[in-house]
Amino acid sequence: MSKEKLIRKFDKQSNIYEMRRKKQSERRWRSTLLGSAKGKVLEIAVGAGANFNFYPKDVEVTAVDFSSEMLSKAKVSAAESGIRATFMQSDIESLSFPENSFDTIVSTLSFCGYDNPVQVLESLNSFCKPGGQILLMEHGLSSNRWINRTQKLIEPMFNRLVGCHLDRDIMDILAKSKVSIHRVERYLYNTIHLVWASPNKNSILD
Ligand SMILES: C[S@@+](CC[C@H](N)C(=O)[O-])C[C@H]1O[C@@H](n2cnc3c(N)ncnc32)[C@H](O)[C@@H]1O
């Protein structure tokens, strides 16, 4: 699917994401993950700003998404949550920041959308400061055989409708990247992964 078509698809879904944000969907997971965010934060694929309410109040967030409709809702969310944030409209897959720019990098429910999620993780590895943290909440293939089969079966239709891949193997994507993983929690038959990771600067020289 072309990027233009994908952006239109997400623009159209922005009201749904705003409703989910107001209902505080995934509240328990988001608060567990984001409580440790600190300093200069990069949030990729911010959507309608579902995470702002869960950040410590003293962070400074740079929030990126390619959907202008999502971004306008995310701005409202940041203001309501009292979080200092700046917003950028950009494709995450061609995002560019100087190396070591951020203390914390956050992605929630975004790795299902990229053509090359390993490459995106490598960029995050570069943008994150040494000793910084990469916090992820991602959905992917279940370890349960029946759910896994169903996910693979409905994946093409789901992708056409929603623009998101249901069959991402999150642990495999992490294993192929250079980031160092410190802690993983899994939920809902291992379809949801909460990941605490950090950049691995040495391996950039590999
Ligand atoms: C499933 S939503 C998740 C939104 C939010 N992170 C959350 O947790 O609710 C995916 C978001 O990623 C954005 N997105 C997907 N692919 C993208 C890309 N290549 N560049 C920028 N944004 C992208 C979409 O516009 C959408 O806002």
PDB file of C-alpha atoms and ligand atoms in Angstrom:
ATOM      1  CA  MET A   1       0.000   0.000   0.000  1.00  0.00           C
ATOM      2  CA  SER A   2       1.382   3.445  -0.870  1.00  0.00           C
ATOM      3  CA  LYS A   3       2.283   5.822   1.977  1.00  0.00           C
ATOM      4  CA  GLU A   4      -0.305   8.334   0.720  1.00  0.00           C
ATOM      5  CA  LYS A   5      -3.050   5.731   0.951  1.00  0.00           C
ATOM      6  CA  LEU A   6      -1.831   4.635   4.394  1.00  0.00           C
ATOM      7  CA  ILE A   7      -1.861   8.235   5.669  1.00  0.00           C
ATOM      8  CA  ARG A   8      -5.435   8.709   4.414  1.00  0.00           C
ATOM      9  CA  LYS A   9      -6.416   5.463   6.148  1.00  0.00           C
ATOM     10  CA  PHE A  10      -4.994   6.652   9.486  1.00  0.00           C
ATOM     11  CA  ASP A  11      -6.441  10.168   9.039  1.00  0.00           C
ATOM     12  CA  LYS A  12      -9.874   8.533   8.777  1.00  0.00           C
ATOM     13  CA  GLN A  13      -9.283   6.464  11.942  1.00  0.00           C
ATOM     14  CA  SER A  14      -8.214   9.427  14.080  1.00  0.00           C
ATOM     15  CA  ASN A  15     -11.649   9.842  15.723  1.00  0.00           C
ATOM     16  CA  ILE A  16     -11.562   6.198  16.823  1.00  0.00           C
ATOM     17  CA  TYR A  17      -8.086   6.682  18.329  1.00  0.00           C
ATOM     18  CA  GLU A  18      -9.254   9.822  20.097  1.00  0.00           C
ATOM     19  CA  MET A  19     -12.191   7.903  21.594  1.00  0.00           C
ATOM     20  CA  ARG A  20      -9.813   5.160  22.721  1.00  0.00           C
ATOM     21  CA  ARG A  21      -7.540   7.786  24.232  1.00  0.00           C
ATOM     22  CA  LYS A  22     -10.439   9.265  26.221  1.00  0.00           C
ATOM     23  CA  LYS A  23     -11.468   5.800  27.425  1.00  0.00           C
ATOM     24  CA  GLN A  24      -7.835   5.248  28.486  1.00  0.00           C
ATOM     25  CA  SER A  25      -7.646   1.953  26.610  1.00  0.00           C
ATOM     26  CA  GLU A  26      -4.621  -0.127  27.610  1.00  0.00           C
ATOM     27  CA  ARG A  27      -4.340   2.095  30.714  1.00  0.00           C
ATOM     28  CA  ARG A  28      -2.583  -0.534  32.867  1.00  0.00           C
ATOM     29  CA  TRP A  29       0.090  -1.318  30.268  1.00  0.00           C
ATOM     30  CA  ARG A  30       0.701   2.288  29.276  1.00  0.00           C
ATOM     31  CA  SER A  31       1.126   3.442  32.882  1.00  0.00           C
ATOM     32  CA  THR A  32       3.452   0.515  33.732  1.00  0.00           C
ATOM     33  CA  LEU A  33       5.639   1.264  30.706  1.00  0.00           C
ATOM     34  CA  LEU A  34       5.705   5.048  30.678  1.00  0.00           C
ATOM     35  CA  GLY A  35       6.197   5.731  34.378  1.00  0.00           C
ATOM     36  CA  SER A  36       9.956   5.406  33.857  1.00  0.00           C
ATOM     37  CA  ALA A  37      10.160   7.862  30.926  1.00  0.00           C
ATOM     38  CA  LYS A  38      12.458  10.781  31.626  1.00  0.00           C
ATOM     39  CA  GLY A  39      14.158  13.812  30.123  1.00  0.00           C
ATOM     40  CA  LYS A  40      13.918  14.446  26.407  1.00  0.00           C
ATOM     41  CA  VAL A  41      11.451  11.928  24.995  1.00  0.00           C
ATOM     42  CA  LEU A  42      10.907  10.977  21.351  1.00  0.00           C
ATOM     43  CA  GLU A  43       7.527   9.334  20.782  1.00  0.00           C
ATOM     44  CA  ILE A  44       7.186   7.813  17.329  1.00  0.00           C
ATOM     45  CA  ALA A  45       3.750   7.320  15.733  1.00  0.00           C
ATOM     46  CA  VAL A  46       2.044   9.259  18.520  1.00  0.00           C
ATOM     47  CA  GLY A  47      -1.455   8.743  17.096  1.00  0.00           C
ATOM     48  CA  ALA A  48      -4.127  10.719  18.986  1.00  0.00           C
ATOM     49  CA  GLY A  49      -1.820  11.105  21.992  1.00  0.00           C
ATOM     50  CA  ALA A  50      -2.980   8.173  24.118  1.00  0.00           C
ATOM     51  CA  ASN A  51       0.278   8.161  26.108  1.00  0.00           C
ATOM     52  CA  PHE A  52       0.470  11.786  27.266  1.00  0.00           C
ATOM     53  CA  ASN A  53      -1.627  11.186  30.363  1.00  0.00           C
ATOM     54  CA  PHE A  54       0.817   8.530  31.571  1.00  0.00           C
ATOM     55  CA  TYR A  55       4.117  10.422  31.315  1.00  0.00           C
ATOM     56  CA  PRO A  56       5.769  11.964  34.377  1.00  0.00           C
ATOM     57  CA  LYS A  57       4.935  15.679  34.203  1.00  0.00           C
ATOM     58  CA  ASP A  58       8.530  16.864  33.808  1.00  0.00           C
ATOM     59  CA  VAL A  59       9.340  15.160  30.483  1.00  0.00           C
ATOM     60  CA  GLU A  60       9.700  17.084  27.236  1.00  0.00           C
ATOM     61  CA  VAL A  61       8.234  15.161  24.314  1.00  0.00           C
ATOM     62  CA  THR A  62       8.952  15.333  20.584  1.00  0.00           C
ATOM     63  CA  ALA A  63       5.989  13.567  19.006  1.00  0.00           C
ATOM     64  CA  VAL A  64       5.996  12.337  15.405  1.00  0.00           C
ATOM     65  CA  ASP A  65       3.298  10.918  13.147  1.00  0.00           C
ATOM     66  CA  PHE A  66       2.606  11.089   9.407  1.00  0.00           C
ATOM     67  CA  SER A  67      -1.132  11.682   9.882  1.00  0.00           C
ATOM     68  CA  SER A  68      -2.090  15.348  10.300  1.00  0.00           C
ATOM     69  CA  GLU A  69      -5.485  14.355  11.769  1.00  0.00           C
ATOM     70  CA  MET A  70      -3.799  12.225  14.429  1.00  0.00           C
ATOM     71  CA  LEU A  71      -1.349  15.023  15.217  1.00  0.00           C
ATOM     72  CA  SER A  72      -4.067  17.622  15.728  1.00  0.00           C
ATOM     73  CA  LYS A  73      -5.757  15.313  18.258  1.00  0.00           C
ATOM     74  CA  ALA A  74      -2.432  14.542  19.935  1.00  0.00           C
ATOM     75  CA  LYS A  75      -1.861  18.287  20.461  1.00  0.00           C
ATOM     76  CA  VAL A  76      -5.142  18.506  22.393  1.00  0.00           C
ATOM     77  CA  SER A  77      -4.154  15.471  24.458  1.00  0.00           C
ATOM     78  CA  ALA A  78      -0.739  16.947  25.397  1.00  0.00           C
ATOM     79  CA  ALA A  79      -2.358  20.261  26.405  1.00  0.00           C
ATOM     80  CA  GLU A  80      -4.998  18.488  28.527  1.00  0.00           C
ATOM     81  CA  SER A  81      -2.333  16.351  30.205  1.00  0.00           C
ATOM     82  CA  GLY A  82      -0.026  19.290  30.898  1.00  0.00           C
ATOM     83  CA  ILE A  83       2.893  17.765  28.989  1.00  0.00           C
ATOM     84  CA  ARG A  84       5.391  19.968  27.148  1.00  0.00           C
ATOM     85  CA  ALA A  85       5.470  18.664  23.598  1.00  0.00           C
ATOM     86  CA  THR A  86       6.466  19.620  20.092  1.00  0.00           C
ATOM     87  CA  PHE A  87       4.986  17.885  17.061  1.00  0.00           C
ATOM     88  CA  MET A  88       6.434  16.830  13.725  1.00  0.00           C
ATOM     89  CA  GLN A  89       4.639  15.443  10.703  1.00  0.00           C
ATOM     90  CA  SER A  90       6.970  12.867   9.190  1.00  0.00           C
ATOM     91  CA  ASP A  91       7.267   9.307   7.986  1.00  0.00           C
ATOM     92  CA  ILE A  92       8.999   7.406  10.819  1.00  0.00           C
ATOM     93  CA  GLU A  93      10.832   5.289   8.237  1.00  0.00           C
ATOM     94  CA  SER A  94      12.683   8.332   6.932  1.00  0.00           C
ATOM     95  CA  LEU A  95      13.012  10.165  10.245  1.00  0.00           C
ATOM     96  CA  SER A  96      16.369  11.753  10.925  1.00  0.00           C
ATOM     97  CA  PHE A  97      17.829  13.146  14.169  1.00  0.00           C
ATOM     98  CA  PRO A  98      21.441  13.582  15.256  1.00  0.00           C
ATOM     99  CA  GLU A  99      22.843  10.577  17.090  1.00  0.00           C
ATOM    100  CA  ASN A 100      22.265  10.537  20.893  1.00  0.00           C
ATOM    101  CA  SER A 101      19.425  13.119  20.833  1.00  0.00           C
ATOM    102  CA  PHE A 102      16.959  11.612  23.332  1.00  0.00           C
ATOM    103  CA  ASP A 103      16.941  10.183  26.876  1.00  0.00           C
ATOM    104  CA  THR A 104      13.840   8.058  26.243  1.00  0.00           C
ATOM    105  CA  ILE A 105      12.249   6.753  23.057  1.00  0.00           C
ATOM    106  CA  VAL A 106       8.687   5.459  23.081  1.00  0.00           C
ATOM    107  CA  SER A 107       6.666   3.454  20.593  1.00  0.00           C
ATOM    108  CA  THR A 108       3.238   2.024  21.360  1.00  0.00           C
ATOM    109  CA  LEU A 109       1.364  -0.043  18.789  1.00  0.00           C
ATOM    110  CA  SER A 110       3.425   1.223  15.871  1.00  0.00           C
ATOM    111  CA  PHE A 111       5.671  -1.626  14.731  1.00  0.00           C
ATOM    112  CA  CYS A 112       2.673  -3.201  12.991  1.00  0.00           C
ATOM    113  CA  GLY A 113       2.730  -0.323  10.510  1.00  0.00           C
ATOM    114  CA  TYR A 114       6.258  -0.144   9.130  1.00  0.00           C
ATOM    115  CA  ASP A 115       7.621  -1.813   5.990  1.00  0.00           C
ATOM    116  CA  ASN A 116      10.934  -2.432   7.780  1.00  0.00           C
ATOM    117  CA  PRO A 117      10.510  -2.464  11.575  1.00  0.00           C
ATOM    118  CA  VAL A 118      14.097  -3.686  12.205  1.00  0.00           C
ATOM    119  CA  GLN A 119      15.411  -0.642  10.360  1.00  0.00           C
ATOM    120  CA  VAL A 120      13.181   1.611  12.493  1.00  0.00           C
ATOM    121  CA  LEU A 121      14.631   0.030  15.664  1.00  0.00           C
ATOM    122  CA  GLU A 122      18.136   0.667  14.354  1.00  0.00           C
ATOM    123  CA  SER A 123      17.250   4.358  13.914  1.00  0.00           C
ATOM    124  CA  LEU A 124      15.919   4.464  17.484  1.00  0.00           C
ATOM    125  CA  ASN A 125      19.180   2.858  18.628  1.00  0.00           C
ATOM    126  CA  SER A 126      21.028   5.747  17.007  1.00  0.00           C
ATOM    127  CA  PHE A 127      18.708   8.574  18.222  1.00  0.00           C
ATOM    128  CA  CYS A 128      18.829   7.374  21.859  1.00  0.00           C
ATOM    129  CA  LYS A 129      21.596   8.604  24.179  1.00  0.00           C
ATOM    130  CA  PRO A 130      23.979   6.051  25.724  1.00  0.00           C
ATOM    131  CA  GLY A 131      22.347   4.929  28.987  1.00  0.00           C
ATOM    132  CA  GLY A 132      18.938   6.021  27.672  1.00  0.00           C
ATOM    133  CA  GLN A 133      15.883   3.819  27.368  1.00  0.00           C
ATOM    134  CA  ILE A 134      13.712   2.496  24.536  1.00  0.00           C
ATOM    135  CA  LEU A 135      10.199   1.664  25.751  1.00  0.00           C
ATOM    136  CA  LEU A 136       7.869  -0.366  23.556  1.00  0.00           C
ATOM    137  CA  MET A 137       4.301  -1.667  23.760  1.00  0.00           C
ATOM    138  CA  GLU A 138       3.719  -3.668  20.587  1.00  0.00           C
ATOM    139  CA  HIS A 139       1.223  -6.252  19.409  1.00  0.00           C
ATOM    140  CA  GLY A 140       2.241  -9.262  17.360  1.00  0.00           C
ATOM    141  CA  LEU A 141       1.798 -12.956  16.659  1.00  0.00           C
ATOM    142  CA  SER A 142       0.509 -15.007  19.566  1.00  0.00           C
ATOM    143  CA  SER A 143       2.336 -18.032  20.952  1.00  0.00           C
ATOM    144  CA  ASN A 144      -1.060 -19.765  21.058  1.00  0.00           C
ATOM    145  CA  ARG A 145      -1.322 -21.981  17.949  1.00  0.00           C
ATOM    146  CA  TRP A 146      -4.981 -21.197  17.231  1.00  0.00           C
ATOM    147  CA  ILE A 147      -4.752 -17.469  17.746  1.00  0.00           C
ATOM    148  CA  ASN A 148      -1.541 -17.430  15.703  1.00  0.00           C
ATOM    149  CA  ARG A 149      -3.266 -19.220  12.807  1.00  0.00           C
ATOM    150  CA  THR A 150      -6.260 -16.889  12.962  1.00  0.00           C
ATOM    151  CA  GLN A 151      -3.979 -13.838  12.965  1.00  0.00           C
ATOM    152  CA  LYS A 152      -2.185 -15.104   9.853  1.00  0.00           C
ATOM    153  CA  LEU A 153      -5.481 -15.960   8.172  1.00  0.00           C
ATOM    154  CA  ILE A 154      -7.131 -12.571   8.625  1.00  0.00           C
ATOM    155  CA  GLU A 155      -3.894 -10.567   8.186  1.00  0.00           C
ATOM    156  CA  PRO A 156      -4.375  -9.571   4.485  1.00  0.00           C
ATOM    157  CA  MET A 157      -7.946  -8.376   5.036  1.00  0.00           C
ATOM    158  CA  PHE A 158      -7.052  -6.616   8.289  1.00  0.00           C
ATOM    159  CA  ASN A 159      -4.126  -4.879   6.650  1.00  0.00           C
ATOM    160  CA  ARG A 160      -6.280  -3.628   3.767  1.00  0.00           C
ATOM    161  CA  LEU A 161      -8.929  -2.314   6.178  1.00  0.00           C
ATOM    162  CA  VAL A 162      -6.826  -0.870   9.007  1.00  0.00           C
ATOM    163  CA  GLY A 163      -3.312  -0.474   7.547  1.00  0.00           C
ATOM    164  CA  CYS A 164      -1.691  -2.570  10.242  1.00  0.00           C
ATOM    165  CA  HIS A 165       0.031  -5.985  10.081  1.00  0.00           C
ATOM    166  CA  LEU A 166      -1.292  -8.566  12.535  1.00  0.00           C
ATOM    167  CA  ASP A 167       1.509 -11.062  11.918  1.00  0.00           C
ATOM    168  CA  ARG A 168       4.582  -9.268  13.243  1.00  0.00           C
ATOM    169  CA  ASP A 169       6.926 -11.428  15.329  1.00  0.00           C
ATOM    170  CA  ILE A 170       7.968  -8.835  17.911  1.00  0.00           C
ATOM    171  CA  MET A 171      10.650 -10.935  19.623  1.00  0.00           C
ATOM    172  CA  ASP A 172      12.189 -11.785  16.244  1.00  0.00           C
ATOM    173  CA  ILE A 173      12.256  -8.093  15.249  1.00  0.00           C
ATOM    174  CA  LEU A 174      13.987  -7.275  18.550  1.00  0.00           C
ATOM    175  CA  ALA A 175      16.464 -10.136  18.108  1.00  0.00           C
ATOM    176  CA  LYS A 176      17.404  -8.864  14.637  1.00  0.00           C
ATOM    177  CA  SER A 177      18.069  -5.353  15.941  1.00  0.00           C
ATOM    178  CA  LYS A 178      21.047  -4.205  17.981  1.00  0.00           C
ATOM    179  CA  VAL A 179      19.094  -2.877  20.979  1.00  0.00           C
ATOM    180  CA  SER A 180      19.728  -4.495  24.366  1.00  0.00           C
ATOM    181  CA  ILE A 181      16.619  -5.905  26.019  1.00  0.00           C
ATOM    182  CA  HIS A 182      16.309  -5.635  29.802  1.00  0.00           C
ATOM    183  CA  ARG A 183      12.763  -6.722  30.543  1.00  0.00           C
ATOM    184  CA  VAL A 184       9.796  -8.075  28.601  1.00  0.00           C
ATOM    185  CA  GLU A 185       6.242  -8.589  29.852  1.00  0.00           C
ATOM    186  CA  ARG A 186       3.708 -10.370  27.673  1.00  0.00           C
ATOM    187  CA  TYR A 187      -0.087 -10.361  27.853  1.00  0.00           C
ATOM    188  CA  LEU A 188      -3.160 -11.737  26.062  1.00  0.00           C
ATOM    189  CA  TYR A 189      -1.651 -15.044  24.910  1.00  0.00           C
ATOM    190  CA  ASN A 190       1.623 -13.218  24.230  1.00  0.00           C
ATOM    191  CA  THR A 191       0.066 -10.946  21.613  1.00  0.00           C
ATOM    192  CA  ILE A 192       1.027  -7.808  23.620  1.00  0.00           C
ATOM    193  CA  HIS A 193       4.684  -7.148  24.461  1.00  0.00           C
ATOM    194  CA  LEU A 194       5.899  -4.513  26.897  1.00  0.00           C
ATOM    195  CA  VAL A 195       9.619  -4.051  26.365  1.00  0.00           C
ATOM    196  CA  TRP A 196      12.237  -2.110  28.340  1.00  0.00           C
ATOM    197  CA  ALA A 197      15.370  -1.817  26.199  1.00  0.00           C
ATOM    198  CA  SER A 198      18.388   0.410  25.805  1.00  0.00           C
ATOM    199  CA  PRO A 199      20.570   1.386  22.867  1.00  0.00           C
ATOM    200  CA  ASN A 200      23.625  -0.700  22.156  1.00  0.00           C
ATOM    201  CA  LYS A 201      26.183   1.805  20.964  1.00  0.00           C
ATOM    202  CA  ASN A 202      29.132  -0.603  20.696  1.00  0.00           C
ATOM    203  CA  SER A 203      27.406  -2.775  18.159  1.00  0.00           C
ATOM    204  CA  ILE A 204      26.916   0.168  15.772  1.00  0.00           C
ATOM    205  CA  LEU A 205      30.602  -0.383  14.930  1.00  0.00           C
ATOM    206  CA  ASP A 206      29.994  -4.058  14.004  1.00  0.00           C
TER     207      ASP A 206
HETATM  208  C1  LIG B   1      -2.071   1.816  15.724  1.00  0.00           C
HETATM  209  S1  LIG B   1      -1.838   3.560  15.766  1.00  0.00           S
HETATM  210  C2  LIG B   1      -1.076   3.761  17.365  1.00  0.00           C
HETATM  211  C3  LIG B   1      -1.153   5.167  17.871  1.00  0.00           C
HETATM  212  C4  LIG B   1      -0.554   5.412  19.259  1.00  0.00           C
HETATM  213  N1  LIG B   1       0.872   5.160  19.286  1.00  0.00           N
HETATM  214  C5  LIG B   1      -1.257   4.600  20.327  1.00  0.00           C
HETATM  215  O1  LIG B   1      -0.593   3.895  21.103  1.00  0.00           O
HETATM  216  O2  LIG B   1      -2.494   4.694  20.410  1.00  0.00           O
HETATM  217  C6  LIG B   1      -0.508   3.724  14.638  1.00  0.00           C
HETATM  218  C7  LIG B   1      -0.067   5.183  14.415  1.00  0.00           C
HETATM  219  O3  LIG B   1       1.131   5.133  13.648  1.00  0.00           O
HETATM  220  C8  LIG B   1       1.085   6.102  12.636  1.00  0.00           C
HETATM  221  N2  LIG B   1       1.981   5.590  11.590  1.00  0.00           N
HETATM  222  C9  LIG B   1       1.949   4.372  10.995  1.00  0.00           C
HETATM  223  N3  LIG B   1       2.967   4.245  10.125  1.00  0.00           N
HETATM  224  C10 LIG B   1       3.664   5.405  10.190  1.00  0.00           C
HETATM  225  C11 LIG B   1       4.828   5.900   9.539  1.00  0.00           C
HETATM  226  N4  LIG B   1       5.470   5.146   8.627  1.00  0.00           N
HETATM  227  N5  LIG B   1       5.267   7.135   9.836  1.00  0.00           N
HETATM  228  C12 LIG B   1       4.608   7.914  10.739  1.00  0.00           C
HETATM  229  N6  LIG B   1       3.510   7.512  11.405  1.00  0.00           N
HETATM  230  C13 LIG B   1       3.041   6.272  11.135  1.00  0.00           C
HETATM  231  C14 LIG B   1      -0.379   6.192  12.253  1.00  0.00           C
HETATM  232  O4  LIG B   1      -0.700   7.435  11.653  1.00  0.00           O
HETATM  233  C15 LIG B   1      -1.044   6.014  13.618  1.00  0.00           C
HETATM  234  O5  LIG B   1      -1.207   7.269  14.253  1.00  0.00           O
END
